[in-house]
PDB file of C-alpha atoms in Angstrom:
ATOM      1  CA  MET H   1     -89.780 240.695  49.541  1.00 43.00           C
ATOM      2  CA  ASN H   2     -86.255 241.976  50.003  1.00 47.00           C
ATOM      3  CA  SER H   3     -85.906 241.968  53.794  1.00 53.00           C
ATOM      4  CA  LYS H   4     -82.788 244.168  53.633  1.00 74.00           C
ATOM      5  CA  SER H   5     -84.683 246.966  51.882  1.00 88.00           C
ATOM      6  CA  PRO H   6     -88.435 246.763  52.504  1.00 94.00           C
ATOM      7  CA  TRP H   7     -90.820 249.508  51.446  1.00 96.00           C
ATOM      8  CA  PHE H   8     -92.062 251.769  54.258  1.00 98.00           C
ATOM      9  CA  TYR H   9     -95.197 253.905  54.314  1.00 98.00           C
ATOM     10  CA  LYS H  10     -95.819 256.226  57.260  1.00 97.00           C
ATOM     11  CA  GLY H  11     -93.119 254.395  59.228  1.00 96.00           C
ATOM     12  CA  VAL H  12     -94.592 250.896  58.756  1.00 97.00           C
ATOM     13  CA  VAL H  13     -93.383 248.117  56.445  1.00 96.00           C
ATOM     14  CA  PHE H  14     -95.603 248.159  53.337  1.00 96.00           C
ATOM     15  CA  THR H  15     -96.834 244.888  51.803  1.00 92.00           C
ATOM     16  CA  ASP H  16     -99.433 243.845  49.215  1.00 91.00           C
ATOM     17  CA  LYS H  17    -102.163 243.757  51.864  1.00 92.00           C
ATOM     18  CA  ASN H  18    -101.583 247.484  52.485  1.00 95.00           C
ATOM     19  CA  ILE H  19    -102.424 248.461  48.896  1.00 94.00           C
ATOM     20  CA  PRO H  20    -105.668 250.460  49.031  1.00 95.00           C
ATOM     21  CA  GLU H  21    -108.490 249.442  46.731  1.00 92.00           C
ATOM     22  CA  ASN H  22    -108.359 251.328  43.414  1.00 92.00           C
ATOM     23  CA  ALA H  23    -104.824 252.625  44.079  1.00 95.00           C
ATOM     24  CA  VAL H  24    -102.794 252.983  40.873  1.00 94.00           C
ATOM     25  CA  GLY H  25     -99.305 253.541  42.272  1.00 96.00           C
ATOM     26  CA  PHE H  26     -97.128 255.594  44.554  1.00 98.00           C
ATOM     27  CA  VAL H  27     -94.449 258.265  44.651  1.00 98.00           C
ATOM     28  CA  TYR H  28     -91.326 257.204  46.520  1.00 98.00           C
ATOM     29  CA  LYS H  29     -88.040 258.454  47.881  1.00 98.00           C
ATOM     30  CA  MET H  30     -85.036 256.141  47.946  1.00 98.00           C
ATOM     31  CA  GLN H  31     -81.963 256.942  50.003  1.00 98.00           C
ATOM     32  CA  ALA H  32     -78.607 255.224  50.379  1.00 97.00           C
ATOM     33  CA  ILE H  33     -74.994 255.800  51.261  1.00 97.00           C
ATOM     34  CA  ILE H  34     -72.892 254.995  48.197  1.00 96.00           C
ATOM     35  CA  ASP H  35     -69.117 255.409  48.301  1.00 94.00           C
ATOM     36  CA  GLY H  36     -69.469 257.468  51.482  1.00 95.00           C
ATOM     37  CA  LYS H  37     -71.958 259.880  49.890  1.00 97.00           C
ATOM     38  CA  HIS H  38     -75.604 260.180  50.977  1.00 98.00           C
ATOM     39  CA  VAL H  39     -77.794 260.034  47.844  1.00 98.00           C
ATOM     40  CA  LYS H  40     -81.545 260.336  47.249  1.00 98.00           C
ATOM     41  CA  TYR H  41     -83.969 259.759  44.392  1.00 98.00           C
ATOM     42  CA  ILE H  42     -87.668 260.640  43.995  1.00 98.00           C
ATOM     43  CA  GLY H  43     -89.745 258.715  41.466  1.00 97.00           C
ATOM     44  CA  LYS H  44     -93.028 256.918  40.883  1.00 97.00           C
ATOM     45  CA  LYS H  45     -94.087 253.283  40.563  1.00 96.00           C
ATOM     46  CA  LYS H  46     -97.367 251.712  39.463  1.00 94.00           C
ATOM     47  CA  PHE H  47     -98.872 248.802  41.378  1.00 90.00           C
ATOM     48  CA  GLY H  48     -99.981 247.148  38.137  1.00 80.00           C
ATOM     49  CA  LYS H  49    -100.689 247.751  34.500  1.00 72.00           C
ATOM     50  CA  LYS H  50    -103.705 247.265  32.295  1.00 66.00           C
ATOM     51  CA  ALA H  51    -103.437 245.606  28.920  1.00 64.00           C
ATOM     52  CA  LEU H  52    -105.913 244.480  26.301  1.00 63.00           C
ATOM     53  CA  ALA H  53    -105.539 240.825  25.480  1.00 65.00           C
ATOM     54  CA  ALA H  54    -107.216 238.825  22.753  1.00 60.00           C
ATOM     55  CA  LEU H  55    -108.303 235.746  24.629  1.00 60.00           C
ATOM     56  CA  THR H  56    -109.827 232.762  22.898  1.00 61.00           C
ATOM     57  CA  ASP H  57    -113.298 233.920  22.137  1.00 58.00           C
ATOM     58  CA  LYS H  58    -115.540 233.201  19.165  1.00 63.00           C
ATOM     59  CA  ARG H  59    -116.231 236.903  18.788  1.00 65.00           C
ATOM     60  CA  SER H  60    -112.538 237.892  19.010  1.00 65.00           C
ATOM     61  CA  LYS H  61    -113.480 240.140  21.881  1.00 68.00           C
ATOM     62  CA  LYS H  62    -110.594 241.830  23.672  1.00 68.00           C
ATOM     63  CA  TYR H  63    -110.499 241.666  27.444  1.00 68.00           C
ATOM     64  CA  GLU H  64    -108.758 244.019  29.804  1.00 66.00           C
ATOM     65  CA  ILE H  65    -106.267 242.225  32.006  1.00 68.00           C
ATOM     66  CA  VAL H  66    -104.601 243.786  35.030  1.00 66.00           C
ATOM     67  CA  THR H  67    -101.181 242.421  35.835  1.00 71.00           C
ATOM     68  CA  LYS H  68     -99.522 243.063  39.159  1.00 70.00           C
ATOM     69  CA  LEU H  69     -96.053 244.539  38.877  1.00 69.00           C
ATOM     70  CA  ASP H  70     -93.582 243.372  41.451  1.00 79.00           C
ATOM     71  CA  TYR H  71     -92.854 246.677  43.166  1.00 89.00           C
ATOM     72  CA  GLN H  72     -91.184 244.794  46.033  1.00 88.00           C
ATOM     73  CA  LYS H  73     -88.209 244.020  43.760  1.00 90.00           C
ATOM     74  CA  TYR H  74     -88.103 247.524  42.260  1.00 92.00           C
ATOM     75  CA  PHE H  75     -85.025 249.629  42.973  1.00 92.00           C
ATOM     76  CA  SER H  76     -85.660 252.666  40.777  1.00 91.00           C
ATOM     77  CA  SER H  77     -84.987 253.373  37.141  1.00 89.00           C
ATOM     78  CA  ASN H  78     -81.774 255.084  38.250  1.00 94.00           C
ATOM     79  CA  LYS H  79     -78.654 253.111  37.287  1.00 95.00           C
ATOM     80  CA  VAL H  80     -76.638 254.178  40.359  1.00 95.00           C
ATOM     81  CA  LEU H  81     -79.314 252.835  42.731  1.00 95.00           C
ATOM     82  CA  LYS H  82     -79.824 249.620  40.736  1.00 94.00           C
ATOM     83  CA  ASP H  83     -76.074 248.947  40.734  1.00 95.00           C
ATOM     84  CA  ALA H  84     -75.829 249.721  44.462  1.00 95.00           C
ATOM     85  CA  HIS H  85     -78.609 247.223  45.168  1.00 94.00           C
ATOM     86  CA  LYS H  86     -76.806 244.555  43.123  1.00 94.00           C
ATOM     87  CA  LYS H  87     -73.687 245.197  45.239  1.00 95.00           C
ATOM     88  CA  GLY H  88     -75.704 244.604  48.439  1.00 94.00           C
ATOM     89  CA  ILE H  89     -75.896 248.226  49.583  1.00 95.00           C
ATOM     90  CA  ILE H  90     -78.965 248.828  51.749  1.00 95.00           C
ATOM     91  CA  ILE H  91     -81.397 251.266  50.140  1.00 96.00           C
ATOM     92  CA  ASN H  92     -84.068 252.915  52.276  1.00 97.00           C
ATOM     93  CA  ARG H  93     -87.307 252.870  50.292  1.00 97.00           C
ATOM     94  CA  ASN H  94     -90.131 255.122  51.463  1.00 98.00           C
ATOM     95  CA  ILE H  95     -93.546 255.617  49.912  1.00 98.00           C
ATOM     96  CA  LEU H  96     -94.402 259.308  50.126  1.00 98.00           C
ATOM     97  CA  VAL H  97     -97.920 259.294  48.672  1.00 98.00           C
ATOM     98  CA  ILE H  98    -100.310 256.686  47.259  1.00 98.00           C
ATOM     99  CA  CYS H  99    -102.200 257.782  44.130  1.00 98.00           C
ATOM    100  CA  TYR H 100    -105.495 256.719  42.567  1.00 97.00           C
ATOM    101  CA  SER H 101    -105.026 257.781  38.936  1.00 96.00           C
ATOM    102  CA  LYS H 102    -102.134 257.995  36.476  1.00 95.00           C
ATOM    103  CA  THR H 103    -102.643 261.755  36.291  1.00 98.00           C
ATOM    104  CA  GLU H 104    -102.409 262.135  40.072  1.00 98.00           C
ATOM    105  CA  LEU H 105     -99.333 259.889  40.086  1.00 98.00           C
ATOM    106  CA  THR H 106     -97.478 262.080  37.575  1.00 98.00           C
ATOM    107  CA  TYR H 107     -98.644 265.276  39.284  1.00 98.00           C
ATOM    108  CA  GLN H 108     -97.535 264.152  42.756  1.00 98.00           C
ATOM    109  CA  GLU H 109     -94.153 262.933  41.477  1.00 98.00           C
ATOM    110  CA  THR H 110     -93.512 266.223  39.669  1.00 98.00           C
ATOM    111  CA  LYS H 111     -94.719 268.306  42.623  1.00 98.00           C
ATOM    112  CA  LEU H 112     -92.464 266.472  45.099  1.00 98.00           C
ATOM    113  CA  GLN H 113     -89.480 266.675  42.761  1.00 98.00           C
ATOM    114  CA  PHE H 114     -89.839 270.465  42.507  1.00 98.00           C
ATOM    115  CA  ILE H 115     -90.532 270.910  46.252  1.00 98.00           C
ATOM    116  CA  ASN H 116     -87.426 268.871  47.115  1.00 98.00           C
ATOM    117  CA  GLU H 117     -85.366 270.719  44.486  1.00 98.00           C
ATOM    118  CA  VAL H 118     -84.045 267.472  43.005  1.00 98.00           C
ATOM    119  CA  LEU H 119     -82.363 269.292  40.119  1.00 98.00           C
ATOM    120  CA  GLU H 120     -80.643 271.873  42.327  1.00 97.00           C
ATOM    121  CA  LYS H 121     -79.314 269.631  45.108  1.00 97.00           C
ATOM    122  CA  ASP H 122     -76.307 267.404  44.457  1.00 96.00           C
ATOM    123  CA  GLU H 123     -77.470 264.605  46.779  1.00 97.00           C
ATOM    124  CA  PHE H 124     -80.390 263.854  44.432  1.00 98.00           C
ATOM    125  CA  LEU H 125     -79.668 261.445  41.597  1.00 97.00           C
ATOM    126  CA  ASN H 126     -82.640 262.688  39.541  1.00 97.00           C
ATOM    127  CA  ALA H 127     -81.284 263.945  36.206  1.00 96.00           C
ATOM    128  CA  ASN H 128     -84.544 265.479  34.963  1.00 97.00           C
ATOM    129  CA  ILE H 129     -88.197 266.186  35.703  1.00 97.00           C
ATOM    130  CA  LEU H 130     -90.727 264.991  33.114  1.00 95.00           C
ATOM    131  CA  GLY H 131     -87.942 264.791  30.531  1.00 93.00           C
ATOM    132  CA  ARG H 132     -88.291 268.570  30.131  1.00 94.00           C
ATOM    133  CA  PHE H 133     -86.312 270.090  32.976  1.00 95.00           C
ATOM    134  CA  TYR H 134     -82.681 268.992  33.419  1.00 95.00           C
ATOM    135  CA  LYS H 135     -79.917 269.361  35.991  1.00 92.00           C
ATOM    136  CA  GLN H 136     -77.478 272.167  35.272  1.00 82.00           C
ATOM    137  CA  LYS H 137     -73.959 270.869  34.644  1.00 68.00           C
TER     138      LYS H 137
END
């Protein structure tokens, strides 16, 4: 875990043991001060992914395998935040909501992005919502 930028959920450091059973992922808000400017980003992250794998089996049966993604090392898909992390800038990472399906995950992310007006406010680094709605230039 990155001790400089741990994940927080409801004010408490979040670790693997805090992941609820059957949870799929979470919606997060990251915040940092970069070049003297306070910036924010709202996104989503899955706890793991499911994949079909052809394991050695006489019947060539495919098995579903769940792999755990390392969310502890995740610093957004946003290039500005990833670069800031590489430079050692502390990024506050907060889990806003834990979700139990992929549909709920996308819904909650979209809902929170619209509520927080990520496309209207300059402090948000979000460039689009769902790849359909974009920041005005």
